[in-house]
Coordinates of C-alpha atoms in Angstrom, one line a residue:
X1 CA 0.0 0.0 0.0
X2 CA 2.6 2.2 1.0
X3 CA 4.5 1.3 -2.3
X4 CA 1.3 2.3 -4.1
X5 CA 1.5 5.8 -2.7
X6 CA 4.8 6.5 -3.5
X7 CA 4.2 5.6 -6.9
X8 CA 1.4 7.5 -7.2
X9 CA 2.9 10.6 -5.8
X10 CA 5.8 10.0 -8.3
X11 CA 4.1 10.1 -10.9
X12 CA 1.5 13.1 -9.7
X13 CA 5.3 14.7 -9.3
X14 CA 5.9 13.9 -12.9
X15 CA 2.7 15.7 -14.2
X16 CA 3.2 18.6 -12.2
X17 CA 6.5 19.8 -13.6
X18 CA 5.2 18.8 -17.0
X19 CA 2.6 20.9 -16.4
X20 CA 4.9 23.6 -15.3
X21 CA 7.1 23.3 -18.4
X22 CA 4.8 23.9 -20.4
X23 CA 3.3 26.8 -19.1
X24 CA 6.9 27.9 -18.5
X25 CA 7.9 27.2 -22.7
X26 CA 4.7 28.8 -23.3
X27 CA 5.2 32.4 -21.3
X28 CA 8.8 32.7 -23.5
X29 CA 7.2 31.7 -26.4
X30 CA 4.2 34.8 -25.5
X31 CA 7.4 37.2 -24.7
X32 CA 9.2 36.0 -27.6
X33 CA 12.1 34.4 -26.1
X34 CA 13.5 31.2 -27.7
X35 CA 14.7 28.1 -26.5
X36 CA 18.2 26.4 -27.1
X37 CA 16.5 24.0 -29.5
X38 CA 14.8 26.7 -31.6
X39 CA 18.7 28.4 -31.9
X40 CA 20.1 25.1 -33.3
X41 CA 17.5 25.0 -35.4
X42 CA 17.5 28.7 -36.8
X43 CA 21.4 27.9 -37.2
X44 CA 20.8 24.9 -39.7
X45 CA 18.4 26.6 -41.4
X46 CA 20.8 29.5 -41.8
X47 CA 23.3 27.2 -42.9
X48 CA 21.2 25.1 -45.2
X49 CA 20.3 28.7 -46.9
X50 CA 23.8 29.6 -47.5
X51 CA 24.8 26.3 -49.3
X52 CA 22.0 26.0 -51.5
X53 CA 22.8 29.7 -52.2
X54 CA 26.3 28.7 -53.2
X55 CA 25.4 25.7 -55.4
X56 CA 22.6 26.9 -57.3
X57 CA 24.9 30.1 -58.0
X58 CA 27.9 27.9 -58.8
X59 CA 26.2 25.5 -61.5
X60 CA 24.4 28.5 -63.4
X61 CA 27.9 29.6 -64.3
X62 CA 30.2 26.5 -64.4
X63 CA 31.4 26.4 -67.9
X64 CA 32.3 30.3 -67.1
X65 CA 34.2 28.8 -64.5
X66 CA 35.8 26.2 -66.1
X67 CA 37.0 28.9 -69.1
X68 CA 38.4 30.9 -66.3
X69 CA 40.9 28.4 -64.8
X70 CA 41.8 27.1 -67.7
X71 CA 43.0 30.5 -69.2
X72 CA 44.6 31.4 -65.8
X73 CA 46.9 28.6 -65.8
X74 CA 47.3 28.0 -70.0
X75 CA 51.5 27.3 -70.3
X76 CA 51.9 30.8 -72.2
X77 CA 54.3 28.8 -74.7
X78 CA 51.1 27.1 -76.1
X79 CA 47.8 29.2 -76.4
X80 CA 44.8 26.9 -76.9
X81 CA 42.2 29.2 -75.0
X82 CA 41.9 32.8 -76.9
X83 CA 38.8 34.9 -75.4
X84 CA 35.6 33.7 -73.7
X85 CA 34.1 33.0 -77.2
X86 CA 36.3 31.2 -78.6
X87 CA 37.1 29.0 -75.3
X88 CA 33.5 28.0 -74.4
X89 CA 33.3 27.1 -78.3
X90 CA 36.6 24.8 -78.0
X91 CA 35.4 23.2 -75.3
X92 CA 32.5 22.4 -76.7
X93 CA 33.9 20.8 -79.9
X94 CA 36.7 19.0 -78.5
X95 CA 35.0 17.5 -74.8
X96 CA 31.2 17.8 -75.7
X97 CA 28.6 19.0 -72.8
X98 CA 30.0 17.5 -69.8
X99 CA 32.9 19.2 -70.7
X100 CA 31.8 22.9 -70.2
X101 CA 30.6 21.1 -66.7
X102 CA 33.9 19.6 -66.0
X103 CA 34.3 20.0 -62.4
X104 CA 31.3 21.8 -61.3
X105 CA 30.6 18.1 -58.9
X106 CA 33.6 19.4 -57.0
X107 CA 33.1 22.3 -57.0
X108 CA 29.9 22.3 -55.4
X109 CA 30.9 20.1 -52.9
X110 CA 33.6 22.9 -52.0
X111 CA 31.1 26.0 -52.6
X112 CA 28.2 24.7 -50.7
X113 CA 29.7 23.9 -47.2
X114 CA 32.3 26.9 -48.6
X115 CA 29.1 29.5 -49.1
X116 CA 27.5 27.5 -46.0
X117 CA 30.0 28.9 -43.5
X118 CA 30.6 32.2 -44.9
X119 CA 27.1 33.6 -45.2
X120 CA 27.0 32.5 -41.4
X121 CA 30.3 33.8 -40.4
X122 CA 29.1 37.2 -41.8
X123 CA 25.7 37.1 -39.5
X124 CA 28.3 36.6 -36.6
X125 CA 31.2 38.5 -37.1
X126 CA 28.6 41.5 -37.9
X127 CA 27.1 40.7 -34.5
X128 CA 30.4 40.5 -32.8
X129 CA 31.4 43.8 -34.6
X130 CA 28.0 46.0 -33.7
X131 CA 28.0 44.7 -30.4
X132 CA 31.8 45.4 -29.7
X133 CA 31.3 49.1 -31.6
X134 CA 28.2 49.8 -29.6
X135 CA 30.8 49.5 -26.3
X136 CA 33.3 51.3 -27.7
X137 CA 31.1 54.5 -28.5
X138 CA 28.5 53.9 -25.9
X139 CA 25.8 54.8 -28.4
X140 CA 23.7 51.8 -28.3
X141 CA 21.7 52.8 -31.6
X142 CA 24.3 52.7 -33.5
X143 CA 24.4 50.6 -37.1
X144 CA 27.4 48.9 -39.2
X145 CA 29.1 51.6 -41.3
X146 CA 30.6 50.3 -44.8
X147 CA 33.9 49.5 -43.0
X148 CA 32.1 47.8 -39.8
X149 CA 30.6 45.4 -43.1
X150 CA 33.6 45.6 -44.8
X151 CA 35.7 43.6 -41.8
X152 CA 32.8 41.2 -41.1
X153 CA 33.4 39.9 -44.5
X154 CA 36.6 39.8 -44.9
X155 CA 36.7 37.7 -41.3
X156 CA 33.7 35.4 -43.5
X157 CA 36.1 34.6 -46.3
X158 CA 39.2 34.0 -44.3
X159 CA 37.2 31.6 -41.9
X160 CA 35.3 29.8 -45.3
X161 CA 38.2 29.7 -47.4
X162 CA 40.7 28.1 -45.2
X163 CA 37.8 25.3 -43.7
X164 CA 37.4 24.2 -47.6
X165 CA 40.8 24.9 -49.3
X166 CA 42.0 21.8 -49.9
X167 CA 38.6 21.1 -51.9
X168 CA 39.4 24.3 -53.9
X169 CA 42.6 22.9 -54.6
X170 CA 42.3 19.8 -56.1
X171 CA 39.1 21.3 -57.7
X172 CA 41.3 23.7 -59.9
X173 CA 42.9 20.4 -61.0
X174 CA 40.1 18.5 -62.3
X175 CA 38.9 21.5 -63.8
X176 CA 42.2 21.5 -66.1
X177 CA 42.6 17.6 -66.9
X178 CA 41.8 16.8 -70.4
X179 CA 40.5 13.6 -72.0
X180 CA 44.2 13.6 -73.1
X181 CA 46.0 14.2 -70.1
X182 CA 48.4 11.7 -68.7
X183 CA 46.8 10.9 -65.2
X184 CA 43.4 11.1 -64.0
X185 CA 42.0 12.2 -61.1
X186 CA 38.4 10.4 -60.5
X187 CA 36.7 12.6 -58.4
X188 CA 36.9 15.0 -55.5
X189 CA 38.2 12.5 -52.7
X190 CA 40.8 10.7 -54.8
X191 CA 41.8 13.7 -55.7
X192 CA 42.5 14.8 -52.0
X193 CA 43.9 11.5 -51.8
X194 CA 46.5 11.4 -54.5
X195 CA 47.8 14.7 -53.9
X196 CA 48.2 14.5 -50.0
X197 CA 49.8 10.8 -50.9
X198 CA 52.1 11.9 -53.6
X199 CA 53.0 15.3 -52.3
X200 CA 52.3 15.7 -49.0
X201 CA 49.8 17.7 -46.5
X202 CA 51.0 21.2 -47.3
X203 CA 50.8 20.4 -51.0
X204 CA 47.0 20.6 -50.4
X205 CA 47.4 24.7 -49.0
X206 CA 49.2 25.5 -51.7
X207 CA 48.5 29.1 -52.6
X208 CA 46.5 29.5 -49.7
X209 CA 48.5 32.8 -48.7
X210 CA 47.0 34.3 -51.9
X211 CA 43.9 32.9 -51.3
X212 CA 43.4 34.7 -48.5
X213 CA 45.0 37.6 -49.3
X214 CA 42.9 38.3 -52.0
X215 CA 39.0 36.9 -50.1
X216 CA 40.0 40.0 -47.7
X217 CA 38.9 42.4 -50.7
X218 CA 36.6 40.1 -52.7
X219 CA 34.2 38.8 -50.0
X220 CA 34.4 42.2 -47.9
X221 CA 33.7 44.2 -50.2
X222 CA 30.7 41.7 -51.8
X223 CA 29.6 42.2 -48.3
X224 CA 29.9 45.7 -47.7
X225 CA 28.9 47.2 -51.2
X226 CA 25.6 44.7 -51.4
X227 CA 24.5 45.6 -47.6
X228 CA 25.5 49.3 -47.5
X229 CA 23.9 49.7 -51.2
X230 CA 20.7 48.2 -50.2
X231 CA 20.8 50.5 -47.1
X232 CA 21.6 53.4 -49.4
X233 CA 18.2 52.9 -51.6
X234 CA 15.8 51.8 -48.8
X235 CA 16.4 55.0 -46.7
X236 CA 16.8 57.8 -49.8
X237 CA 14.2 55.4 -52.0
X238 CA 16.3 57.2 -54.9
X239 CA 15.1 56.3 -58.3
X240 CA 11.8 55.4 -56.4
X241 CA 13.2 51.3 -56.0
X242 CA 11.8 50.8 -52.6
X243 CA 8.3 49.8 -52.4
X244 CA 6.9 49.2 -48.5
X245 CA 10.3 49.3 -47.4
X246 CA 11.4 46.4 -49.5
X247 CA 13.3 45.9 -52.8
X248 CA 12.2 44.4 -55.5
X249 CA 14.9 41.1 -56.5
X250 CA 15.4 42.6 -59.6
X251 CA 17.0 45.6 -57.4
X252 CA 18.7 43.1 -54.8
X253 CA 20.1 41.4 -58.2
X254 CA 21.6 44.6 -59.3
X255 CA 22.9 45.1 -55.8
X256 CA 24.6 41.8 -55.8
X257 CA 25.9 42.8 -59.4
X258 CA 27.5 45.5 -58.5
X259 CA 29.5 44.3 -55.6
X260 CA 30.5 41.1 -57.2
X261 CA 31.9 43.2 -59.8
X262 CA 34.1 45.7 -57.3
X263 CA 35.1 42.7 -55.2
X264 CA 36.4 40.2 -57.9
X265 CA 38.1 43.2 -60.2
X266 CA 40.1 44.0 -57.4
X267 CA 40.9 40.7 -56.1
X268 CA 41.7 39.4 -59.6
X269 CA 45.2 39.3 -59.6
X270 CA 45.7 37.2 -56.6
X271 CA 43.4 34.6 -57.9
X272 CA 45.4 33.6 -61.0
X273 CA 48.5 33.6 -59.0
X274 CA 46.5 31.3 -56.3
X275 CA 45.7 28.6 -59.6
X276 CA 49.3 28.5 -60.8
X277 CA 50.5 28.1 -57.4
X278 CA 47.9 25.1 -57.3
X279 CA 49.4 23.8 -60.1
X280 CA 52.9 23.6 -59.2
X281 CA 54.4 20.3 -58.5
X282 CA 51.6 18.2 -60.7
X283 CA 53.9 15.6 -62.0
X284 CA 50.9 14.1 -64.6
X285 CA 49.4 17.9 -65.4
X286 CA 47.8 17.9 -68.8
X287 CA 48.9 19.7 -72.1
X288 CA 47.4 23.2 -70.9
X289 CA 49.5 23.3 -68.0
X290 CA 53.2 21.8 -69.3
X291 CA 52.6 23.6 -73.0
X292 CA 52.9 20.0 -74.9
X293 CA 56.2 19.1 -73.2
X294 CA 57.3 23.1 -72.9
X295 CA 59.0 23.4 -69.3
X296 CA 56.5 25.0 -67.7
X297 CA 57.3 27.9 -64.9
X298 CA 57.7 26.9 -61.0
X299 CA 56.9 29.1 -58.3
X300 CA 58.4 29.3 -55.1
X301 CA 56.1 31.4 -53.6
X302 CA 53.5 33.9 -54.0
X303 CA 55.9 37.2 -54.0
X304 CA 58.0 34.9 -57.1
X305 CA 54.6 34.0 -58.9
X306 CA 53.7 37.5 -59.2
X307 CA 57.2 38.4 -60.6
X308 CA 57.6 35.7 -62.9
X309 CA 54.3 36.1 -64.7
X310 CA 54.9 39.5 -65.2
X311 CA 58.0 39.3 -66.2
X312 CA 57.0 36.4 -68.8
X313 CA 53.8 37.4 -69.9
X314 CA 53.7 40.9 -68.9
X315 CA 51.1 42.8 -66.3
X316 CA 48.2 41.9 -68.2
X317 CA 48.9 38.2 -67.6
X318 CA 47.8 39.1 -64.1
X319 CA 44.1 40.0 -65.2
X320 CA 44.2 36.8 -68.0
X321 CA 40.2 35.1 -68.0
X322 CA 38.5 38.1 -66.5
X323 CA 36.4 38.6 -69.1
X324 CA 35.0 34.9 -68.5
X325 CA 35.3 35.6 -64.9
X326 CA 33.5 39.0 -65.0
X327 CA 30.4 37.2 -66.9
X328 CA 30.6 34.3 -64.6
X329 CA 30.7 36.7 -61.0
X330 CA 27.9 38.8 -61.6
X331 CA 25.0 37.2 -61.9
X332 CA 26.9 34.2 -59.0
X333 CA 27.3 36.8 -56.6
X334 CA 23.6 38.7 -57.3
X335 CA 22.1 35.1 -57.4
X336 CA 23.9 33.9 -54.4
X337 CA 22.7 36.6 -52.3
X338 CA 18.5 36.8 -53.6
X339 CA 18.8 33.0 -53.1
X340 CA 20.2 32.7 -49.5
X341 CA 17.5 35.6 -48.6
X342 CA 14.2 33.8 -50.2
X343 CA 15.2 30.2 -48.8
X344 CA 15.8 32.1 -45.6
X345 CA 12.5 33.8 -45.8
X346 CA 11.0 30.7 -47.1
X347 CA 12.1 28.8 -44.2
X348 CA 10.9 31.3 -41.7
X349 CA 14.6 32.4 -40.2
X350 CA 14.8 35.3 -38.4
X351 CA 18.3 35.6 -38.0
X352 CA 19.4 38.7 -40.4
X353 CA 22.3 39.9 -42.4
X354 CA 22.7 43.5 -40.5

């Protein structure tokens, strides 16, 4: 009997702080404050935006892409790619369809956890930065200037780019193998695989220096010109572009054009030396690399890159598959950005780029 009644009071126990849990989850939810779960979940959903922002806005543009690195890293002793006409054309006749795709596999599997990361590293580091600013000036109204967005992006693409360089690496590879080229490299993880086995860890952050050198201005100033643009148009409303205090995508594509034009014109230059530093010590690296048994140049680091392809193919050498990459950037960065904003608003996250 007396067994009975402890069970029984156990379990009246039980109810009781169910009861009270509820009511408890139930006041927050009235005052809008959200549990632990709810923040893991926004973060997923902020994460699961960002990569299928990156992948969609990668594979709309991968033959651009493909063009690109294969003018970059072209042995200058043999030109096969002349222009973006003529390239996407020559690709086409000699590799068919999948050839203008070549690549674009890995390449999403780099971009998507790649865009993944960054687009949420932004939404923090722009936190950290307001919140850190607001202390420092006391003013506790106080917004992210251009330069406040400028160095939450730049942090972005440092911590993005050096979580998934490795896949950016072997990526510019098996974007530049041929049918004809001696070895071949299967796919993204044999890839990995070969080159850590054949030369070694640091072989697979090779031109990272470069890399990150040049995400600094490319993904701060994507950042900072989209947000502080956007700003710019919703509070004058110039040209009469905001409509109930929102923009219209075609405007937020524009936006996104615009930036991802600044960012990657100024951060050209350190991206083809980035792909020819990738390139060095390929033992099996087809035609368009090696010039059809032409000595091809070796870099000992990114200070010698820069000299020696100026010195061999001039300044402009510095700026080769811009064009290509120009075409390819603008409507990748404008689509990125619309994209991660309607699956974010599509998915109901409240979590904001500020």
């Amino acid at each position: 009997m007396a067994s009975e009644d402890v069970v029984g009071k156990s379990r009246g126990d039980t109810a009781v702080n169910t009861i009270v849990n509820l009511a408890e989850e139930a006041k927050l939810a009235r005052e809008g404050v959200k549990g632990p779960g709810h923040q893991v979940l926004t973060v997923c959903k902020s994460l699961f935006a960002g990569g299928v922002a990156g992948g969609l806005s990668r594979t709309a543009v991968a033959p651009l892409e493909r063009l690109k690195i294969l003018l970059q890293v072209q042995n200058p002793h043999s030109i096969k790619y002349n222009g973006t006409v003529q390239g996407l054309k020559y690709i086409w006749r000699t590799e068919g369809l999948r050839g203008l795709f070549k690549g674009n596999g890995t390449n999403c599997a780099r971009i998507v956890p790649n865009s993944a990361v960054k687009f949420f590293s932004y939404e923090q580091a722009s936190r950290g930065i307001l919140y850190l600013y607001r202390q420092q000036t006391g003013d506790e109204n106080a917004q992210l200037s251009p330069i406040l967005r400028l160095g939450a992006g730049a942090t972005a693409g440092i911590i993005a780019m050096s979580a998934t360089y490795p896949m950016d690496m072997v990526r510019g590879r098996i974007t530049v193998q041929t049918e004809k080229s001696p070895y071949q490299y299967r796919g993204m993880f044999h890839a990995l695989g070969t080159v850590y086995r054949e030369e070694g860890f640091r072989a697979l952050y090779r031109g990272w220096l470069p890399s990150v050198i040049g995400v600094v201005p490319y993904v701060g100033l994507n950042f900072a010109v989209y947000e502080s643009l956007k700003d710019w148009l919703l509070q004058s409303n110039a040209f009469d572009l905001a409509k109930d205090n929102e923009l219209h995508v075609v405007t937020r594509l524009g936006c996104g054009a615009v930036a991802g034009t600044i960012g990657q014109t100024v951060a050209y230059p350190l991206d083809v030396v980035r792909r020819r530093m990738q390139m060095v010590g390929w033992s099996h690296a087809a035609s368009i690399v090696t010039g059809e048994g032409k000595e091809a140049l070796q870099y000992n680091g990114m200070i010698d890159a820069f000299r020696k392809t100026v010195r061999h193919e001039g300044f402009g050498a510095l700026y080769k598959g811009l064009v290509p990459n120009s075409v390819k950037v603008v409507p990748s960065i404008a689509i990125a950005f619309v994209t991660y904003e309607a699956v974010k608003d599509v998915l109901g996250v409240e979590m904001r780029i500020d």
